[in-house]
Short mmCIF file of C-alpha atoms (C1' of nucleotides) in Angstrom, two decimals:
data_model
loop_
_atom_site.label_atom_id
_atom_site.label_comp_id
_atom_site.label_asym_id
_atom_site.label_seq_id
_atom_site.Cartn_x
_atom_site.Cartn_y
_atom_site.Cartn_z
CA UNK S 1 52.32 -30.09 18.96
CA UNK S 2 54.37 -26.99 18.08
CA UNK S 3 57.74 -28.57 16.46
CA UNK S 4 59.54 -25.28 15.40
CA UNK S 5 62.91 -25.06 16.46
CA UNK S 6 64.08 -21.72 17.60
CA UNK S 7 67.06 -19.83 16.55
CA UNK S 8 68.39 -17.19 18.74
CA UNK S 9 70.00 -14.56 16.37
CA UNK S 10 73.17 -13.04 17.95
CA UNK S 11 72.48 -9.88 20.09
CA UNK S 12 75.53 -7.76 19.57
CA UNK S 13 76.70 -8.75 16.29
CA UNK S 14 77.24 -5.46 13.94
CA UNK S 15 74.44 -4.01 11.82
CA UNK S 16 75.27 -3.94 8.21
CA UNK S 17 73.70 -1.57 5.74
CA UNK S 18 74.26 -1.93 2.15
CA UNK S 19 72.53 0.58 -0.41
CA UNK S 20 71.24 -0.20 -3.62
CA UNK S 21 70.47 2.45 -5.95
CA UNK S 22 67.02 2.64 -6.97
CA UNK S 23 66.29 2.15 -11.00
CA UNK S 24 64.14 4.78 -12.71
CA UNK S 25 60.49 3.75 -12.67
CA UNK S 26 60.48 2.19 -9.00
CA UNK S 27 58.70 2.85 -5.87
CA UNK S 28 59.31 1.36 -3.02
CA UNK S 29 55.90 2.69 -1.61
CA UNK S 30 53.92 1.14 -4.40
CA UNK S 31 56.00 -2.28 -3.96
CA UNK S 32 55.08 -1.76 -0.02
CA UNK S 33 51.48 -1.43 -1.28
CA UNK S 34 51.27 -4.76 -2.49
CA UNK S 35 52.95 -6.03 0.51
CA UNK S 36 51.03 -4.45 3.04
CA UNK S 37 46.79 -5.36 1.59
CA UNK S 38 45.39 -6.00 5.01
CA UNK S 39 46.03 -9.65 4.92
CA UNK S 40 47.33 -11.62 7.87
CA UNK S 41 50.53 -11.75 6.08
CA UNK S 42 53.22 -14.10 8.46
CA UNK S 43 56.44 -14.18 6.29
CA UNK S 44 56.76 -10.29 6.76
CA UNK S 45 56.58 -7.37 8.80
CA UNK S 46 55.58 -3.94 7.90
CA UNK S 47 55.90 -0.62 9.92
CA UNK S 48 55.77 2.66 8.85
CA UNK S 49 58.09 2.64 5.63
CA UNK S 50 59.74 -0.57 6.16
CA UNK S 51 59.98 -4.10 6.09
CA UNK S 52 61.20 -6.96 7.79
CA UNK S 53 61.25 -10.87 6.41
CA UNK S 54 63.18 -13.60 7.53
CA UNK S 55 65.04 -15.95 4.96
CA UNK S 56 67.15 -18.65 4.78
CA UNK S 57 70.34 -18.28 2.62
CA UNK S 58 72.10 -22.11 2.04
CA UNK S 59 70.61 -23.37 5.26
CA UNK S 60 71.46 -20.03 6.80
CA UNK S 61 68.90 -18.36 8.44
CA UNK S 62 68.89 -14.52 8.85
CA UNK S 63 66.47 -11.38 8.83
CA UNK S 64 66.60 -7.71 7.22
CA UNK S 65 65.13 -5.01 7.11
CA UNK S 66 64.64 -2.56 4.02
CA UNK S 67 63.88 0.93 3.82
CA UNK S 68 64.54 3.98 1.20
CA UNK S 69 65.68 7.06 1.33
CA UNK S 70 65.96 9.55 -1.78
CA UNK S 71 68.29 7.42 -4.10
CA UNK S 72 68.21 4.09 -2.35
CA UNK S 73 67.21 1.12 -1.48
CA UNK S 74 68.68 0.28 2.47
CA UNK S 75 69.27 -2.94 3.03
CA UNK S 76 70.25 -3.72 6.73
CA UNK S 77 71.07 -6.69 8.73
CA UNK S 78 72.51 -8.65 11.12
CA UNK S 79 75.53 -11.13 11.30
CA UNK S 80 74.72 -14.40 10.06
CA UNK S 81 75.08 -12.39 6.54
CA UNK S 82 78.36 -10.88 7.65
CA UNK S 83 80.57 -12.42 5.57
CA UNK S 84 80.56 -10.97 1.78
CA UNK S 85 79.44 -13.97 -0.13
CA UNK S 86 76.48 -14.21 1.73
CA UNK S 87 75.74 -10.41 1.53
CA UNK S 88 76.00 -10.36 -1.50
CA UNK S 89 73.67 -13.48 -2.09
CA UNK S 90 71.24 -10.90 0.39
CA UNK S 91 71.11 -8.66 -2.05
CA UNK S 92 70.64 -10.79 -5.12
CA UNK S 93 67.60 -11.98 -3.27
CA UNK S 94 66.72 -8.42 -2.60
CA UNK S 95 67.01 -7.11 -6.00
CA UNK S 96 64.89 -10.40 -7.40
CA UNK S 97 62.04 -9.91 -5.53
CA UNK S 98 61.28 -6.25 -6.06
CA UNK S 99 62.62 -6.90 -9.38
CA UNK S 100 64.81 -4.06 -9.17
CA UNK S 101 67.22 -4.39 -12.14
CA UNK S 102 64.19 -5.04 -15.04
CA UNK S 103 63.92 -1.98 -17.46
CA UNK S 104 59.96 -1.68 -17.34
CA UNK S 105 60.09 1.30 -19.54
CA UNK S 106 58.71 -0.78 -22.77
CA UNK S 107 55.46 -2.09 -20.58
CA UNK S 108 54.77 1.40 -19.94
CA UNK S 109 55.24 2.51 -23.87
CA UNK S 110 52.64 -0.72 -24.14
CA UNK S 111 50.40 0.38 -21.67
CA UNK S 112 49.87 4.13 -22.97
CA UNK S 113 48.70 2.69 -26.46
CA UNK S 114 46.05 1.33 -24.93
CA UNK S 115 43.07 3.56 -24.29
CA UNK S 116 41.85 1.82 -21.20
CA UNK S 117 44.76 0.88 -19.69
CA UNK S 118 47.14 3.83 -20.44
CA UNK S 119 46.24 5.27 -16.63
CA UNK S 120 48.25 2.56 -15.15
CA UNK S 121 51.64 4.06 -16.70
CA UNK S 122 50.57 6.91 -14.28
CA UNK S 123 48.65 5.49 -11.26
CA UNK S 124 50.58 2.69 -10.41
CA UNK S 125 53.53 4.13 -11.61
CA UNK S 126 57.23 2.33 -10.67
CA UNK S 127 55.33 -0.97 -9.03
CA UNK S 128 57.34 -3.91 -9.19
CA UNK S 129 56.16 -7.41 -10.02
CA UNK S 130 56.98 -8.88 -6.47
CA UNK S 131 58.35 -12.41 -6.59
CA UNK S 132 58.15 -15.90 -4.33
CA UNK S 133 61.97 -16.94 -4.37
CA UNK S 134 61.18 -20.26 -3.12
CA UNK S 135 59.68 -22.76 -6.31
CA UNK S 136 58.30 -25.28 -2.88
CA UNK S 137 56.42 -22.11 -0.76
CA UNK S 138 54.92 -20.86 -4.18
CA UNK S 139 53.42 -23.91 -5.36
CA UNK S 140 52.05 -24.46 -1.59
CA UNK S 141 50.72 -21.07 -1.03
CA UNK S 142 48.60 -21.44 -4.67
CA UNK S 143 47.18 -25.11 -3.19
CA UNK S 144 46.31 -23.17 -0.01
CA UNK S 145 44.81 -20.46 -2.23
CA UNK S 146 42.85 -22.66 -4.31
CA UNK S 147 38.76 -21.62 -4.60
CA UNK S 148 38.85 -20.19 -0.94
CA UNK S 149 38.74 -15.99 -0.10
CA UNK S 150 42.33 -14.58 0.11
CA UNK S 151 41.81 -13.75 4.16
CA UNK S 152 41.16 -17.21 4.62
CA UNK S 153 44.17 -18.60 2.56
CA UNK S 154 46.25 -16.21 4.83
CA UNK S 155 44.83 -17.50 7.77
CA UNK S 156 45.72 -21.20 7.02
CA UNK S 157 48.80 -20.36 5.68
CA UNK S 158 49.64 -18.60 8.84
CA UNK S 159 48.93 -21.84 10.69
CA UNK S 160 50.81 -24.18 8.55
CA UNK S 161 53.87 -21.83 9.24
CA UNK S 162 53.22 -21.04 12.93
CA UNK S 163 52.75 -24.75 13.04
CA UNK S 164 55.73 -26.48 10.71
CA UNK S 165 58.04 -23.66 10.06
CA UNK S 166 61.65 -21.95 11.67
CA UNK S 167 60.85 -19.55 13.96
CA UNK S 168 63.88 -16.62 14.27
CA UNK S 169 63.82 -14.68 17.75
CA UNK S 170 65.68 -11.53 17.21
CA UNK S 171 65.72 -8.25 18.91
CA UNK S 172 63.13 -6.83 16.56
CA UNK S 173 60.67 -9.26 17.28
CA UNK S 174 60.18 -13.11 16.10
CA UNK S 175 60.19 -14.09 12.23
CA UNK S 176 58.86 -16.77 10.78
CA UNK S 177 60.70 -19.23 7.64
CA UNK S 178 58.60 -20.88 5.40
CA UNK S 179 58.18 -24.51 6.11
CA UNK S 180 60.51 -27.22 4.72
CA UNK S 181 59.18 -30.21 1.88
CA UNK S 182 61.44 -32.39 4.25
CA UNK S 183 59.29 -31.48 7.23
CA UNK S 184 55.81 -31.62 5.49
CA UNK S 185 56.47 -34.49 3.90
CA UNK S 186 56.37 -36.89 6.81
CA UNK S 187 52.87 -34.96 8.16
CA UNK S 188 49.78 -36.66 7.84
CA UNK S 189 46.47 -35.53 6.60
CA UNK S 190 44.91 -35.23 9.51
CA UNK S 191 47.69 -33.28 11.04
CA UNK S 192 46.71 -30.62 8.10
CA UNK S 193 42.64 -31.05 8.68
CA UNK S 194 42.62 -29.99 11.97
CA UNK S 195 44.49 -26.69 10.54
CA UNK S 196 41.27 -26.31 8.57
CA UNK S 197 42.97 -27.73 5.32
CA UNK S 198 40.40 -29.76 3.19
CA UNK S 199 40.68 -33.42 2.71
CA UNK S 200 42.14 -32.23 -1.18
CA UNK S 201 44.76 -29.71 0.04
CA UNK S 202 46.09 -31.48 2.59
CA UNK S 203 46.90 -34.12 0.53
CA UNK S 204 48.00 -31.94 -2.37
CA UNK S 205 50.60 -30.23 -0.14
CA UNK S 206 51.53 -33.70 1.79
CA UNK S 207 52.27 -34.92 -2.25
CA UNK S 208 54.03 -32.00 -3.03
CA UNK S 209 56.00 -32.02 -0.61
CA UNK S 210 57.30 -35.79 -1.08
CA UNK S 211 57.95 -34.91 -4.85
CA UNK S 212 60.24 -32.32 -4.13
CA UNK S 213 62.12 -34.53 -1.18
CA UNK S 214 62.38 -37.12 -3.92
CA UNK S 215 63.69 -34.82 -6.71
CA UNK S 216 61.04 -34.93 -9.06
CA UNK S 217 60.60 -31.41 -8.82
CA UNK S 218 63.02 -28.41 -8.05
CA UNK S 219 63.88 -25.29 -8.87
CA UNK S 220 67.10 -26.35 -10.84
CA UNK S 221 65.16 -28.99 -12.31
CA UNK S 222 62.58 -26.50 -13.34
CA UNK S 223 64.73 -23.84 -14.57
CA UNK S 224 66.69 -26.05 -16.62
CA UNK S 225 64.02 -26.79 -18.85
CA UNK S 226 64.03 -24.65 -22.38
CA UNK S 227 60.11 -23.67 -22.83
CA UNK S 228 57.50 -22.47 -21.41
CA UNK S 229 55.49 -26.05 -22.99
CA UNK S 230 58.14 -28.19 -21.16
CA UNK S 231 57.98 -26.12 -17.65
CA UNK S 232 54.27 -26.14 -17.72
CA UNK S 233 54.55 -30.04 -18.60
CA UNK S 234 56.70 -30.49 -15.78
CA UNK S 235 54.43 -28.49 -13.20
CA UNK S 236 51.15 -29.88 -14.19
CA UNK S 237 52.20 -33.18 -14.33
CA UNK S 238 52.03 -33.16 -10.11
CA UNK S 239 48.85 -33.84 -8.59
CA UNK S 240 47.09 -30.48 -7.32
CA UNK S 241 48.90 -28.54 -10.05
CA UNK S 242 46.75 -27.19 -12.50
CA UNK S 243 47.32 -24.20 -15.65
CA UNK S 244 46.42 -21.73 -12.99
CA UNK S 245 48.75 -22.92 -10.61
CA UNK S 246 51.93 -23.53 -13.04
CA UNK S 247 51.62 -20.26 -14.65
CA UNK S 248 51.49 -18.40 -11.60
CA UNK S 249 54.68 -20.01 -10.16
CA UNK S 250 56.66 -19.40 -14.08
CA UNK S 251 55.12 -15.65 -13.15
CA UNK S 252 56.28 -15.40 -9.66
CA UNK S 253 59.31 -17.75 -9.18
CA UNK S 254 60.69 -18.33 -12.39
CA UNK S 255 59.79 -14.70 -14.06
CA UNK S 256 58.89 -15.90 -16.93
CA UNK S 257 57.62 -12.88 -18.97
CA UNK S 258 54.55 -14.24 -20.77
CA UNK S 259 52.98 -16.56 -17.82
CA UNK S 260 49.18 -15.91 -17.92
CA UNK S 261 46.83 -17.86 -15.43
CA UNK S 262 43.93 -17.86 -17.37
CA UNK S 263 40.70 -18.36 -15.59
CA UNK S 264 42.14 -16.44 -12.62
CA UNK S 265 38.80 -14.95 -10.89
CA UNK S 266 40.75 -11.78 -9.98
CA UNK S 267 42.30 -11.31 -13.55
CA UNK S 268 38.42 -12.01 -15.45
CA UNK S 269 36.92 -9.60 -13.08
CA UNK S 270 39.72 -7.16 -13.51
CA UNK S 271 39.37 -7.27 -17.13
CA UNK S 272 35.68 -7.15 -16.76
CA UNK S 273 35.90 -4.09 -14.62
CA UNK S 274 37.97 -2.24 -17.82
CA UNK S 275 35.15 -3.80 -20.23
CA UNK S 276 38.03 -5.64 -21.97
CA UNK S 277 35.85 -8.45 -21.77
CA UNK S 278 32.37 -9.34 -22.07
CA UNK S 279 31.62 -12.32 -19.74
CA UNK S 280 34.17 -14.75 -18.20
CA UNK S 281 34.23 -16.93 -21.38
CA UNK S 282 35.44 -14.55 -23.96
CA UNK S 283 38.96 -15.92 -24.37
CA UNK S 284 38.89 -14.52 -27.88
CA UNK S 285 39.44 -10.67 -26.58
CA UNK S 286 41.05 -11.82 -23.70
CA UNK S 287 44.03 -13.27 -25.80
CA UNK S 288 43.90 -11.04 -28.61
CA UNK S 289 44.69 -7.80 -25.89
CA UNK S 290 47.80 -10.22 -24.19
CA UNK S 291 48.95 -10.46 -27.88
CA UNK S 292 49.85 -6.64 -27.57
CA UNK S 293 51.75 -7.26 -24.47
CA UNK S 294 54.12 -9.81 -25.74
CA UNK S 295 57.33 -9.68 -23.59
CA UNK S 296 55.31 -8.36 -20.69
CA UNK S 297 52.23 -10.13 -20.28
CA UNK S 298 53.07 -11.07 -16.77
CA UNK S 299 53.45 -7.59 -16.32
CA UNK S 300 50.10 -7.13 -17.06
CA UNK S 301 48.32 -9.33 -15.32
CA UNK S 302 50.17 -8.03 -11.71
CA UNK S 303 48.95 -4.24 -12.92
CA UNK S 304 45.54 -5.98 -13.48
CA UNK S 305 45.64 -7.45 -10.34
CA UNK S 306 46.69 -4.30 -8.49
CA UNK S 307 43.48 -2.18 -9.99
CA UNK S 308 41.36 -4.41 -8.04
CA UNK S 309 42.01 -2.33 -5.06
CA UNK S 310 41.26 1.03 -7.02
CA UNK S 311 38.41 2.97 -5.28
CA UNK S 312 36.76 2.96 -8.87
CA UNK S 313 36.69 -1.02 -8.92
CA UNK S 314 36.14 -1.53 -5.34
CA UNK S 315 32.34 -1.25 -4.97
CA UNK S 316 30.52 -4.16 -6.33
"C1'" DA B 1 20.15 -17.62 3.07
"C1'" DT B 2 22.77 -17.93 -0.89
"C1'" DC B 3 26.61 -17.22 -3.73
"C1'" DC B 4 31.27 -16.95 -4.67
"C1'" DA B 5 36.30 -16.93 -3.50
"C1'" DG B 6 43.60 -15.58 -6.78
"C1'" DG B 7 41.28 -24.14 -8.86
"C1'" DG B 8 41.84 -28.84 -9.56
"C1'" DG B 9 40.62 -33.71 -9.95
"C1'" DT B 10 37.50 -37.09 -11.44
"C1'" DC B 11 34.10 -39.11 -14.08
"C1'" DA B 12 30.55 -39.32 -17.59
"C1'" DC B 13 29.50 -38.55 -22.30
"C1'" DG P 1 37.09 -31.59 -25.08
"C1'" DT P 2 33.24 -30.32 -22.46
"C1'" DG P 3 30.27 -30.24 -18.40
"C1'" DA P 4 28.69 -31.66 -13.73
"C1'" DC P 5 30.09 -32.51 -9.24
"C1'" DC P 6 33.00 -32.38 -5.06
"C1'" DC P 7 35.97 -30.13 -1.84
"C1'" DA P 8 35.63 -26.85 2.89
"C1'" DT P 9 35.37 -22.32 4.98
"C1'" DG P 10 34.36 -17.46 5.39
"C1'" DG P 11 32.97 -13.04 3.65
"C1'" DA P 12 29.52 -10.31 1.46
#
DNA sequence: ATCCAGGGGTCAC
DNA sequence: GTGACCCATGGA
């Protein structure tokens, strides 16, 4: 039943560490924050101040290991990386997913002119908007996410990986790789049930996955296009990809700067909470406060989404 | 027990 | 273009 093949990384190959200096307005312990929310999260590890994720770079797989000290950002790993282009192309990925070289300086001059919101420029100060490099694991993780509690999404999406994806054995413990469309493709329905997918999902991520083996969606493809309208065409033009779903990947995978998935639960509560809003209908005040934010609107909506866990919006 | 989760598709009007 | 209904499970 289990079909992951296993990659033995090599044992004495030399550790590399590379540094990159840390921008102003970044914390690595905020960024962690978000990383670390008590979900059964299987595509990292975190221990004390660091983390661990497996990727693959060009086909190659390989797993690091980041940690700070006073100026920088370490970046450590083993061989498989060793040779310069791909180090470098290790810390390209590094840099894009804290989203390390982004001047957030103007989001924060944004935030403190608004009266409610102004506490974030403090609070949450130097948090990152933390990507999904991968277009394919983005657009399955929002099927698996769709309508069900967030622990529950992790669980299943813990499954599907334990169950379809790489696994890398290394001397820090095993990683895990995102599944390939290639692999998911061929899977059938009931394959995905008895992981606890619904009839809907399963099928959603089975379709998904055959678009993306056929070429009628990829990253490139996606990228290439000029406007948001066209990208969002493009997106919700698959079956199980809705506005929610497409903005959230332009947010996450694409950075676009302006991506808002309107009708997000966690974003109407969130601007609920900050009574920015009235009910979960009033689009009017809801668009008319993302006006201010043009340029950073994604931006706001990850801040948003990080207040949830404030002790002051916690109870219910 | 009942309602709601980081939605989306379908169908009726 | 709007609204009702379905999906499937788990947490509160």
């Amino acid at each position: 039943m289990l079909n992951f093949s296993c990659i033995f990384l090599h044992k004495f190959a030399a550790m590399q560490t590379v540094l990159l200096s840390k921008p102003d307005l970044f914390s690595f312990k905020e960024c962690l924050w978000f990383l670390d929310r008590n979900y059964d999260e299987c595509l990292h590890r975190i221990d004390a101040e660091a983390i661990t994720k497996a990727i693959s770079l060009n086909g190659n797989p390989l797993v690091f290991t980041l940690e700070e000290d006073e100026k920088n950002i370490l970046l450590k790993t083993e061989n498989k990386a060793s040779s310069s282009e791909n180090m470098d192309e290790l810390r390209r990925y590094v840099i894009d997913w804290m989203d390390m070289e982004r001047n957030i300086e103007p989001f924060y001059e944004l935030l403190k002119r608004d009266k409610k919101l102004s506490y974030m420029a403090k609070d949450f100060s130097g948090l990152r908007l933390i990507g999904i490099a991968d277009l394919y694991e983005t657009l399955c993780w929002c099927i698996i996410g769709q309508q069900i509690n967030l622990s529950f999404a992790y669980k299943i999406k813990r499954r599907l990986v334990e169950n379809y994806g790489r696994k890398l054995i290394t001397s820090k413990g095993e990683f895990l790789l995102f599944p390939e469309p290639e692999t998911m493709a061929g899977i059938t329905e009931e394959k995905l049930k008895e992981l606890q997918f619904s009839r809907q999902k399963a099928n959603y991520i089975i379709y998904i996955s055959k678009a993306f083996c056929e070429g009628r969606i990829s990253q490139g493809k996606l990228s290439a296009l000029k406007t948001t309208e066209e990208r969002l065409e493009l997106l919700t033009s698959l079956k199980g990809i809705g506005e929610w779903t497409a903005n959230y990947a332009l947010m996450k995978t694409l950075r676009d700067p302006d991506s808002v998935p309107y009708g997000d639960i966690g974003l109407l509560n969130a601007l609920s909470n900050h009574q920015l809003i009235r009910d979960r209908k009033d689009k009017k005040n809801m668009e008319k406060l993302f006006r201010k934010f043009e340029g950073w609107k994604s931006y706001l909506v990850f801040y948003l989404w990080r207040s949830l866990a404030s002790p002051s919006f916690q109870a219910k």
